[in-house]
GROMACS .gro file of N, CA and C in nm:
model
  486
    1MET      N    1   8.195  14.970   6.966
    1MET     CA    2   8.122  14.911   6.842
    1MET      C    3   7.971  15.033   6.799
    2ALA      N    4   7.958  15.075   6.668
    2ALA     CA    5   7.842  15.164   6.617
    2ALA      C    6   7.743  15.011   6.629
    3ALA      N    7   7.607  15.064   6.679
    3ALA     CA    8   7.447  14.998   6.697
    3ALA      C    9   7.390  15.094   6.665
    4GLY      N   10   7.328  15.093   6.502
    4GLY     CA   11   7.251  15.225   6.528
    4GLY      C   12   7.234  15.319   6.553
    5ARG      N   13   7.206  15.397   6.684
    5ARG     CA   14   7.214  15.528   6.757
    5ARG      C   15   7.275  15.490   6.902
    6PHE      N   16   7.283  15.356   6.892
    6PHE     CA   17   7.383  15.304   7.036
    6PHE      C   18   7.513  15.291   6.945
    7ALA      N   19   7.602  15.354   7.091
    7ALA     CA   20   7.776  15.300   7.075
    7ALA      C   21   7.788  15.204   7.197
    8TYR      N   22   7.854  15.109   7.140
    8TYR     CA   23   7.880  15.054   7.340
    8TYR      C   24   8.003  14.930   7.302
    9TRP      N   25   8.054  14.894   7.448
    9TRP     CA   26   8.181  14.858   7.452
    9TRP      C   27   8.144  14.811   7.532
   10ARG      N   28   8.221  14.660   7.506
   10ARG     CA   29   8.195  14.539   7.543
   10ARG      C   30   8.322  14.564   7.681
   11SER      N   31   8.257  14.424   7.769
   11SER     CA   32   8.375  14.418   7.933
   11SER      C   33   8.516  14.353   7.896
   12ASP      N   34   8.651  14.376   7.989
   12ASP     CA   35   8.715  14.265   7.975
   12ASP      C   36   8.749  14.178   8.058
   13THR      N   37   8.616  14.181   8.087
   13THR     CA   38   8.641  14.014   8.211
   13THR      C   39   8.709  13.881   8.169
   14LYS      N   40   8.721  13.830   8.073
   14LYS     CA   41   8.818  13.715   8.033
   14LYS      C   42   8.948  13.792   8.082
   15LYS      N   43   8.973  13.923   8.060
   15LYS     CA   44   9.174  13.946   8.060
   15LYS      C   45   9.128  13.978   8.221
   16ASP      N   46   9.068  14.014   8.294
   16ASP     CA   47   9.115  14.019   8.379
   16ASP      C   48   9.170  13.961   8.519
   17ARG      N   49   9.203  13.980   8.591
   17ARG     CA   50   9.304  13.835   8.602
   17ARG      C   51   9.284  13.793   8.732
   18TYR      N   52   9.128  13.829   8.804
   18TYR     CA   53   9.036  13.807   8.883
   18TYR      C   54   8.907  13.713   8.805
   19PHE      N   55   8.879  13.653   8.729
   19PHE     CA   56   8.791  13.649   8.614
   19PHE      C   57   8.653  13.638   8.679
   20ASN      N   58   8.529  13.718   8.661
   20ASN     CA   59   8.430  13.747   8.634
   20ASN      C   60   8.330  13.726   8.612
   21PRO      N   61   8.262  13.557   8.605
   21PRO     CA   62   8.164  13.573   8.486
   21PRO      C   63   8.043  13.606   8.468
   22ILE      N   64   8.088  13.738   8.520
   22ILE     CA   65   7.920  13.852   8.477
   22ILE      C   66   8.019  13.957   8.379
   23GLU      N   67   7.914  13.889   8.289
   23GLU     CA   68   7.944  14.010   8.131
   23GLU      C   69   7.856  14.135   8.170
   24ARG      N   70   7.949  14.271   8.141
   24ARG     CA   71   7.880  14.437   8.139
   24ARG      C   72   7.913  14.468   8.036
   25ILE      N   73   7.771  14.544   7.950
   25ILE     CA   74   7.757  14.650   7.866
   25ILE      C   75   7.758  14.788   7.875
   26LEU      N   76   7.933  14.833   7.836
   26LEU     CA   77   7.858  15.034   7.859
   26LEU      C   78   7.795  15.042   7.724
   27VAL      N   79   7.730  15.104   7.759
   27VAL     CA   80   7.619  15.191   7.633
   27VAL      C   81   7.629  15.295   7.583
   28LEU      N   82   7.617  15.384   7.517
   28LEU     CA   83   7.610  15.541   7.503
   28LEU      C   84   7.478  15.537   7.395
   29ASP      N   85   7.380  15.596   7.415
   29ASP     CA   86   7.281  15.580   7.376
   29ASP      C   87   7.290  15.743   7.327
   30THR      N   88   7.336  15.740   7.142
   30THR     CA   89   7.405  15.838   7.130
   30THR      C   90   7.291  16.011   7.095
   31THR      N   91   7.107  15.949   7.063
   31THR     CA   92   7.001  16.074   7.055
   31THR      C   93   6.975  16.127   7.240
   32THR      N   94   6.947  16.061   7.293
   32THR     CA   95   6.996  16.135   7.463
   32THR      C   96   7.195  16.187   7.501
   33MET      N   97   7.256  16.104   7.481
   33MET     CA   98   7.366  16.099   7.517
   33MET      C   99   7.400  16.045   7.692
   34GLU      N  100   7.239  15.968   7.688
   34GLU     CA  101   7.310  15.897   7.854
   34GLU      C  102   7.379  15.736   7.852
   35TRP      N  103   7.448  15.715   7.961
   35TRP     CA  104   7.567  15.652   7.954
   35TRP      C  105   7.501  15.556   8.041
   36SER      N  106   7.454  15.377   8.014
   36SER     CA  107   7.430  15.318   8.108
   36SER      C  108   7.493  15.170   8.062
   37VAL      N  109   7.503  15.112   8.181
   37VAL     CA  110   7.604  14.964   8.190
   37VAL      C  111   7.504  14.872   8.211
   38PHE      N  112   7.494  14.763   8.130
   38PHE     CA  113   7.353  14.649   8.163
   38PHE      C  114   7.459  14.554   8.188
   39THR      N  115   7.371  14.446   8.260
   39THR     CA  116   7.501  14.266   8.288
   39THR      C  117   7.411  14.208   8.181
   40ALA      N  118   7.500  14.162   8.088
   40ALA     CA  119   7.455  14.019   8.018
   40ALA      C  120   7.383  13.939   8.009
   41PRO      N  121   7.250  13.860   7.945
   41PRO     CA  122   7.184  13.763   7.993
   41PRO      C  123   7.238  13.615   8.002
   42PHE      N  124   7.401  13.638   7.979
   42PHE     CA  125   7.491  13.516   7.937
   42PHE      C  126   7.598  13.532   7.933
   43PRO      N  127   7.689  13.430   7.976
   43PRO     CA  128   7.798  13.433   8.064
   43PRO      C  129   7.919  13.484   7.996
   44ALA      N  130   7.999  13.523   8.072
   44ALA     CA  131   8.128  13.666   7.991
   44ALA      C  132   8.132  13.565   7.894
   45GLY      N  133   8.252  13.600   7.799
   45GLY     CA  134   8.356  13.489   7.686
   45GLY      C  135   8.182  13.431   7.575
   46GLU      N  136   8.082  13.426   7.574
   46GLU     CA  137   7.968  13.395   7.540
   46GLU      C  138   7.992  13.549   7.405
   47SER      N  139   8.005  13.515   7.262
   47SER     CA  140   8.008  13.598   7.133
   47SER      C  141   7.841  13.681   7.144
   48TYR      N  142   7.868  13.780   7.077
   48TYR     CA  143   7.705  13.876   7.100
   48TYR      C  144   7.719  13.971   7.011
   49CYS      N  145   7.641  14.087   6.979
   49CYS     CA  146   7.699  14.184   6.931
   49CYS      C  147   7.523  14.297   6.956
   50VAL      N  148   7.488  14.444   6.969
   50VAL     CA  149   7.383  14.465   7.008
   50VAL      C  150   7.405  14.592   6.925
   51ALA      N  151   7.226  14.616   6.931
   51ALA     CA  152   7.222  14.580   6.822
   51ALA      C  153   7.045  14.670   6.860
   52ASP      N  154   7.043  14.785   6.766
   52ASP     CA  155   6.929  14.884   6.732
   52ASP      C  156   6.823  14.797   6.661
   53MET      N  157   6.726  14.798   6.681
   53MET     CA  158   6.604  14.749   6.671
   53MET      C  159   6.479  14.809   6.695
   54PRO      N  160   6.413  14.913   6.643
   54PRO     CA  161   6.279  14.950   6.697
   54PRO      C  162   6.184  14.861   6.706
   55GLU      N  163   6.141  14.828   6.585
   55GLU     CA  164   6.059  14.670   6.613
   55GLU      C  165   6.041  14.586   6.692
   56HIS      N  166   6.151  14.574   6.827
   56HIS     CA  167   6.134  14.527   6.897
   56HIS      C  168   6.200  14.625   7.036
   57GLY      N  169   6.170  14.727   7.017
   57GLY     CA  170   6.186  14.833   7.120
   57GLY      C  171   6.318  14.926   7.176
   58GLY      N  172   6.379  14.901   7.090
   58GLY     CA  173   6.541  14.949   7.092
   58GLY      C  174   6.679  14.929   7.042
   59LEU      N  175   6.685  14.901   7.200
   59LEU     CA  176   6.815  14.820   7.205
   59LEU      C  177   6.838  14.692   7.221
   60CYS      N  178   6.867  14.571   7.208
   60CYS     CA  179   6.866  14.466   7.128
   60CYS      C  180   7.032  14.330   7.157
   61LEU      N  181   6.968  14.199   7.161
   61LEU     CA  182   7.117  14.167   7.203
   61LEU      C  183   7.056  14.078   7.080
   62PHE      N  184   7.197  14.024   7.007
   62PHE     CA  185   7.248  13.904   6.959
   62PHE      C  186   7.358  13.818   6.980
   63SER      N  187   7.329  13.668   7.061
   63SER     CA  188   7.450  13.616   7.055
   63SER      C  189   7.410  13.451   6.992
   64SER      N  190   7.518  13.369   7.056
   64SER     CA  191   7.502  13.220   7.002
   64SER      C  192   7.503  13.107   7.128
   65LYS      N  193   7.401  13.023   7.085
   65LYS     CA  194   7.466  12.924   7.167
   65LYS      C  195   7.344  12.851   7.105
   66GLU      N  196   7.523  12.703   7.177
   66GLU     CA  197   7.436  12.612   7.093
   66GLU      C  198   7.403  12.571   6.900
   67GLN      N  199   7.476  12.664   6.845
   67GLN     CA  200   7.447  12.669   6.740
   67GLN      C  201   7.302  12.700   6.733
   68CYS      N  202   7.244  12.857   6.766
   68CYS     CA  203   7.100  12.878   6.769
   68CYS      C  204   7.168  13.036   6.737
   69LEU      N  205   7.119  13.051   6.730
   69LEU     CA  206   7.107  13.255   6.704
   69LEU      C  207   7.056  13.280   6.844
   70GLN      N  208   7.043  13.356   6.904
   70GLN     CA  209   6.936  13.427   6.984
   70GLN      C  210   6.951  13.561   7.005
   71LEU      N  211   6.823  13.624   6.992
   71LEU     CA  212   6.750  13.750   7.022
   71LEU      C  213   6.700  13.779   7.115
   72TRP      N  214   6.781  13.905   7.186
   72TRP     CA  215   6.738  13.933   7.339
   72TRP      C  216   6.677  14.082   7.302
   73VAL      N  217   6.596  14.074   7.414
   73VAL     CA  218   6.538  14.264   7.392
   73VAL      C  219   6.479  14.278   7.568
   74ARG      N  220   6.493  14.368   7.581
   74ARG     CA  221   6.477  14.375   7.708
   74ARG      C  222   6.367  14.428   7.749
   75SER      N  223   6.316  14.355   7.910
   75SER     CA  224   6.154  14.402   7.971
   75SER      C  225   6.123  14.502   7.981
   76SER      N  226   6.037  14.521   8.054
   76SER     CA  227   5.993  14.574   8.108
   76SER      C  228   5.983  14.703   8.221
   77VAL      N  229   6.055  14.561   8.324
   77VAL     CA  230   6.182  14.622   8.423
   77VAL      C  231   6.274  14.591   8.397
   78GLY      N  232   6.297  14.662   8.346
   78GLY     CA  233   6.515  14.622   8.290
   78GLY      C  234   6.583  14.602   8.222
   79GLY      N  235   6.572  14.383   8.250
   79GLY     CA  236   6.607  14.295   8.204
   79GLY      C  237   6.598  14.267   8.063
   80TRP      N  238   6.653  14.132   8.057
   80TRP     CA  239   6.699  14.100   7.884
   80TRP      C  240   6.546  13.983   7.957
   81VAL      N  241   6.497  13.953   7.824
   81VAL     CA  242   6.388  13.837   7.809
   81VAL      C  243   6.419  13.792   7.638
   82LEU      N  244   6.483  13.651   7.701
   82LEU     CA  245   6.500  13.552   7.502
   82LEU      C  246   6.324  13.616   7.486
   83LYS      N  247   6.379  13.652   7.306
   83LYS     CA  248   6.298  13.717   7.217
   83LYS      C  249   6.221  13.595   7.098
   84LYS      N  250   6.348  13.559   7.039
   84LYS     CA  251   6.343  13.441   6.994
   84LYS      C  252   6.468  13.385   6.907
   85ASP      N  253   6.456  13.271   6.915
   85ASP     CA  254   6.596  13.134   6.919
   85ASP      C  255   6.598  13.115   6.727
   86PHE      N  256   6.686  13.140   6.670
   86PHE     CA  257   6.676  13.074   6.545
   86PHE      C  258   6.761  12.961   6.510
   87PRO      N  259   6.769  12.776   6.497
   87PRO     CA  260   6.882  12.716   6.500
   87PRO      C  261   6.931  12.683   6.308
   88LEU      N  262   7.088  12.686   6.368
   88LEU     CA  263   7.195  12.724   6.241
   88LEU      C  264   7.234  12.603   6.234
   89LEU      N  265   7.191  12.482   6.248
   89LEU     CA  266   7.213  12.396   6.216
   89LEU      C  267   7.093  12.268   6.136
   90ASN      N  268   6.959  12.295   6.232
   90ASN     CA  269   6.900  12.204   6.185
   90ASN      C  270   6.826  12.198   5.981
   91ASP      N  271   6.836  12.325   5.931
   91ASP     CA  272   6.812  12.331   5.795
   91ASP      C  273   6.891  12.359   5.727
   92TRP      N  274   7.044  12.322   5.787
   92TRP     CA  275   7.165  12.339   5.728
   92TRP      C  276   7.193  12.191   5.641
   93MET      N  277   7.134  12.101   5.612
   93MET     CA  278   7.198  12.029   5.575
   93MET      C  279   7.293  11.993   5.473
   94LYS      N  280   7.288  12.099   5.388
   94LYS     CA  281   7.342  12.101   5.292
   94LYS      C  282   7.608  12.116   5.345
   95ILE      N  283   7.545  12.143   5.423
   95ILE     CA  284   7.671  12.213   5.532
   95ILE      C  285   7.719  12.103   5.649
   96ARG      N  286   7.567  12.068   5.715
   96ARG     CA  287   7.647  11.991   5.850
   96ARG      C  288   7.671  11.803   5.833
   97ARG      N  289   7.651  11.796   5.639
   97ARG     CA  290   7.662  11.598   5.644
   97ARG      C  291   7.812  11.617   5.612
   98ALA      N  292   7.915  11.706   5.551
   98ALA     CA  293   8.020  11.797   5.605
   98ALA      C  294   8.110  11.821   5.640
   99GLU      N  295   8.031  11.861   5.721
   99GLU     CA  296   8.117  11.915   5.840
   99GLU      C  297   8.027  11.978   5.991
  100TRP      N  298   8.085  11.955   6.072
  100TRP     CA  299   8.053  12.072   6.215
  100TRP      C  300   8.095  12.189   6.284
  101MET      N  301   7.979  12.225   6.327
  101MET     CA  302   8.018  12.393   6.348
  101MET      C  303   8.107  12.369   6.482
  102LYS      N  304   8.207  12.446   6.488
  102LYS     CA  305   8.312  12.433   6.597
  102LYS      C  306   8.225  12.567   6.700
  103ARG      N  307   8.266  12.668   6.658
  103ARG     CA  308   8.203  12.798   6.692
  103ARG      C  309   8.146  12.914   6.618
  104VAL      N  310   8.038  12.948   6.674
  104VAL     CA  311   7.966  13.079   6.624
  104VAL      C  312   8.021  13.142   6.631
  105ARG      N  313   8.078  13.304   6.539
  105ARG     CA  314   8.071  13.418   6.672
  105ARG      C  315   7.976  13.518   6.577
  106VAL      N  316   7.912  13.583   6.661
  106VAL     CA  317   7.827  13.708   6.581
  106VAL      C  318   7.863  13.796   6.592
  107LEU      N  319   7.882  13.872   6.453
  107LEU     CA  320   7.956  13.964   6.398
  107LEU      C  321   7.911  14.116   6.440
  108ALA      N  322   7.793  14.160   6.395
  108ALA     CA  323   7.737  14.256   6.340
  108ALA      C  324   7.551  14.243   6.341
  109ALA      N  325   7.471  14.336   6.353
  109ALA     CA  326   7.326  14.272   6.351
  109ALA      C  327   7.252  14.464   6.250
  110LYS      N  328   7.304  14.464   6.143
  110LYS     CA  329   7.205  14.650   6.070
  110LYS      C  330   7.099  14.594   5.934
  111ALA      N  331   7.034  14.717   5.933
  111ALA     CA  332   6.956  14.684   5.896
  111ALA      C  333   6.885  14.542   5.845
  112GLY      N  334   6.803  14.473   5.959
  112GLY     CA  335   6.792  14.349   5.959
  112GLY      C  336   6.843  14.231   5.906
  113TYR      N  337   6.945  14.262   5.905
  113TYR     CA  338   7.021  14.127   5.855
  113TYR      C  339   7.151  14.094   5.991
  114VAL      N  340   7.195  13.969   6.027
  114VAL     CA  341   7.243  14.001   6.143
  114VAL      C  342   7.344  13.916   6.076
  115TYR      N  343   7.462  13.941   6.078
  115TYR     CA  344   7.573  13.857   6.040
  115TYR      C  345   7.743  13.769   6.131
  116MET      N  346   7.757  13.670   6.072
  116MET     CA  347   7.815  13.546   6.212
  116MET      C  348   7.897  13.486   6.078
  117GLU      N  349   7.997  13.445   6.194
  117GLU     CA  350   8.070  13.343   6.102
  117GLU      C  351   8.097  13.277   6.215
  118PHE      N  352   8.190  13.151   6.112
  118PHE     CA  353   8.175  12.991   6.198
  118PHE      C  354   8.246  12.897   6.091
  119TRP      N  355   8.305  12.809   6.249
  119TRP     CA  356   8.468  12.752   6.215
  119TRP      C  357   8.427  12.638   6.194
  120SER      N  358   8.392  12.488   6.111
  120SER     CA  359   8.428  12.364   6.131
  120SER      C  360   8.474  12.326   6.234
  121ILE      N  361   8.459  12.180   6.199
  121ILE     CA  362   8.548  12.046   6.353
  121ILE      C  363   8.658  11.964   6.234
  122ARG      N  364   8.561  11.958   6.061
  122ARG     CA  365   8.652  11.816   6.049
  122ARG      C  366   8.720  11.911   5.985
  123LYS      N  367   8.710  12.004   5.893
  123LYS     CA  368   8.810  12.089   5.797
  123LYS      C  369   8.909  12.207   5.829
  124ALA      N  370   8.943  12.286   5.784
  124ALA     CA  371   8.982  12.452   5.813
  124ALA      C  372   8.914  12.502   5.751
  125ASN      N  373   8.815  12.505   5.747
  125ASN     CA  374   8.722  12.604   5.679
  125ASN      C  375   8.644  12.697   5.751
  126SER      N  376   8.647  12.835   5.689
  126SER     CA  377   8.561  12.933   5.805
  126SER      C  378   8.448  12.985   5.696
  127TYR      N  379   8.308  13.027   5.703
  127TYR     CA  380   8.217  13.061   5.660
  127TYR      C  381   8.175  13.170   5.666
  128PHE      N  382   8.116  13.311   5.631
  128PHE     CA  383   8.051  13.424   5.647
  128PHE      C  384   7.911  13.388   5.655
  129LEU      N  385   7.830  13.391   5.710
  129LEU     CA  386   7.703  13.391   5.749
  129LEU      C  387   7.625  13.502   5.729
  130VAL      N  388   7.496  13.518   5.662
  130VAL     CA  389   7.424  13.703   5.658
  130VAL      C  390   7.293  13.550   5.673
  131LEU      N  391   7.162  13.608   5.797
  131LEU     CA  392   7.102  13.582   5.784
  131LEU      C  393   6.907  13.703   5.746
  132ASN      N  394   6.890  13.710   5.747
  132ASN     CA  395   6.804  13.823   5.671
  132ASN      C  396   6.684  13.811   5.776
  133MET      N  397   6.659  13.904   5.868
  133MET     CA  398   6.575  13.866   5.948
  133MET      C  399   6.424  13.863   5.896
  134ARG      N  400   6.379  13.926   5.830
  134ARG     CA  401   6.283  13.929   5.732
  134ARG      C  402   6.225  13.811   5.748
  135THR      N  403   6.327  13.723   5.627
  135THR     CA  404   6.247  13.614   5.530
  135THR      C  405   6.278  13.470   5.570
  136LYS      N  406   6.418  13.526   5.706
  136LYS     CA  407   6.480  13.402   5.728
  136LYS      C  408   6.562  13.303   5.671
  137LYS      N  409   6.611  13.396   5.540
  137LYS     CA  410   6.717  13.309   5.451
  137LYS      C  411   6.852  13.378   5.464
  138MET      N  412   6.908  13.273   5.468
  138MET     CA  413   7.046  13.267   5.544
  138MET      C  414   7.139  13.260   5.427
  139SER      N  415   7.221  13.292   5.406
  139SER     CA  416   7.371  13.342   5.298
  139SER      C  417   7.460  13.254   5.337
  140VAL      N  418   7.551  13.181   5.279
  140VAL     CA  419   7.639  13.148   5.320
  140VAL      C  420   7.783  13.158   5.233
  141PHE      N  421   7.855  13.199   5.304
  141PHE     CA  422   8.002  13.245   5.228
  141PHE      C  423   8.097  13.139   5.287
  142PRO      N  424   8.143  13.057   5.146
  142PRO     CA  425   8.263  13.010   5.223
  142PRO      C  426   8.356  13.068   5.229
  143ASN      N  427   8.531  13.031   5.356
  143ASN     CA  428   8.609  13.111   5.333
  143ASN      C  429   8.724  12.974   5.279
  144ASN      N  430   8.693  12.945   5.153
  144ASN     CA  431   8.764  12.859   5.102
  144ASN      C  432   8.882  12.880   4.972
  145ALA      N  433   9.017  12.937   5.032
  145ALA     CA  434   9.088  12.939   4.916
  145ALA      C  435   9.109  12.821   4.823
  146GLU      N  436   9.042  12.713   4.777
  146GLU     CA  437   9.019  12.670   4.702
  146GLU      C  438   8.918  12.671   4.605
  147ASP      N  439   8.795  12.724   4.694
  147ASP     CA  440   8.699  12.808   4.575
  147ASP      C  441   8.659  12.912   4.579
  148PRO      N  442   8.758  13.019   4.616
  148PRO     CA  443   8.722  13.225   4.630
  148PRO      C  444   8.560  13.194   4.579
  149GLN      N  445   8.496  13.087   4.502
  149GLN     CA  446   8.382  13.266   4.431
  149GLN      C  447   8.255  13.108   4.473
  150SER      N  448   8.250  13.011   4.551
  150SER     CA  449   8.149  12.921   4.574
  150SER      C  450   8.053  12.957   4.690
  151LEU      N  451   7.958  12.984   4.693
  151LEU     CA  452   7.814  13.048   4.758
  151LEU      C  453   7.716  12.934   4.743
  152ILE      N  454   7.735  12.906   4.858
  152ILE     CA  455   7.575  12.800   4.877
  152ILE      C  456   7.459  12.896   4.981
  153GLU      N  457   7.329  12.879   4.901
  153GLU     CA  458   7.257  12.972   4.973
  153GLU      C  459   7.136  12.854   5.048
  154VAL      N  460   7.045  12.873   5.124
  154VAL     CA  461   7.003  12.825   5.162
  154VAL      C  462   6.833  12.873   5.150
  155GLN      N  463   6.735  12.832   5.094
  155GLN     CA  464   6.676  12.927   5.055
  155GLN      C  465   6.557  12.926   5.180
  156HIS      N  466   6.501  12.850   5.225
  156HIS     CA  467   6.389  12.873   5.320
  156HIS      C  468   6.470  12.791   5.455
  157PHE      N  469   6.495  12.923   5.599
  157PHE     CA  470   6.558  12.884   5.686
  157PHE      C  471   6.452  12.881   5.776
  158HIS      N  472   6.456  12.807   5.831
  158HIS     CA  473   6.332  12.752   5.936
  158HIS      C  474   6.386  12.772   6.077
  159SER      N  475   6.280  12.918   6.132
  159SER     CA  476   6.327  12.907   6.302
  159SER      C  477   6.251  12.865   6.377
  160SER      N  478   6.264  12.748   6.371
  160SER     CA  479   6.099  12.675   6.502
  160SER      C  480   6.192  12.628   6.636
  161CYS      N  481   6.341  12.679   6.620
  161CYS     CA  482   6.408  12.611   6.803
  161CYS      C  483   6.329  12.683   6.948
  162ALA      N  484   6.281  12.768   6.887
  162ALA     CA  485   6.217  12.826   7.050
  162ALA      C  486   6.077  12.822   7.008
   0.00000   0.00000   0.00000
């Protein structure tokens, strides 16, 4: 998958006959044409994507945990450091009253936006979420066959989880 100047491949640990709980990421830096293998800072099977964010030192990871979006950056010693934690439920009362998040899947991060999808526990709906990293504003697009044009826009997405 492409992520700015990086191309990355997820490990197939969940498909392995002898499941390995470590998630490894194969990354190609297309500027230097150097290959790297990184160990993810979260367990295998978690939803994540790789991002190229020069403002955070280049290679970053976005993952989801317990309805929070997490931004991981490279440390000076080569590991990962949790830079930011964005709550996805606390300020999202319009949807929270009617539905509970079953699963959040991080799809991609590009040009200051993070794209995600989540499914409801109470209803058979899914939603496409777009978080503007600069303004912390979340746009929510319901995947609802009864009302495909509906859009809920949360004006102030507060990111005080961490």
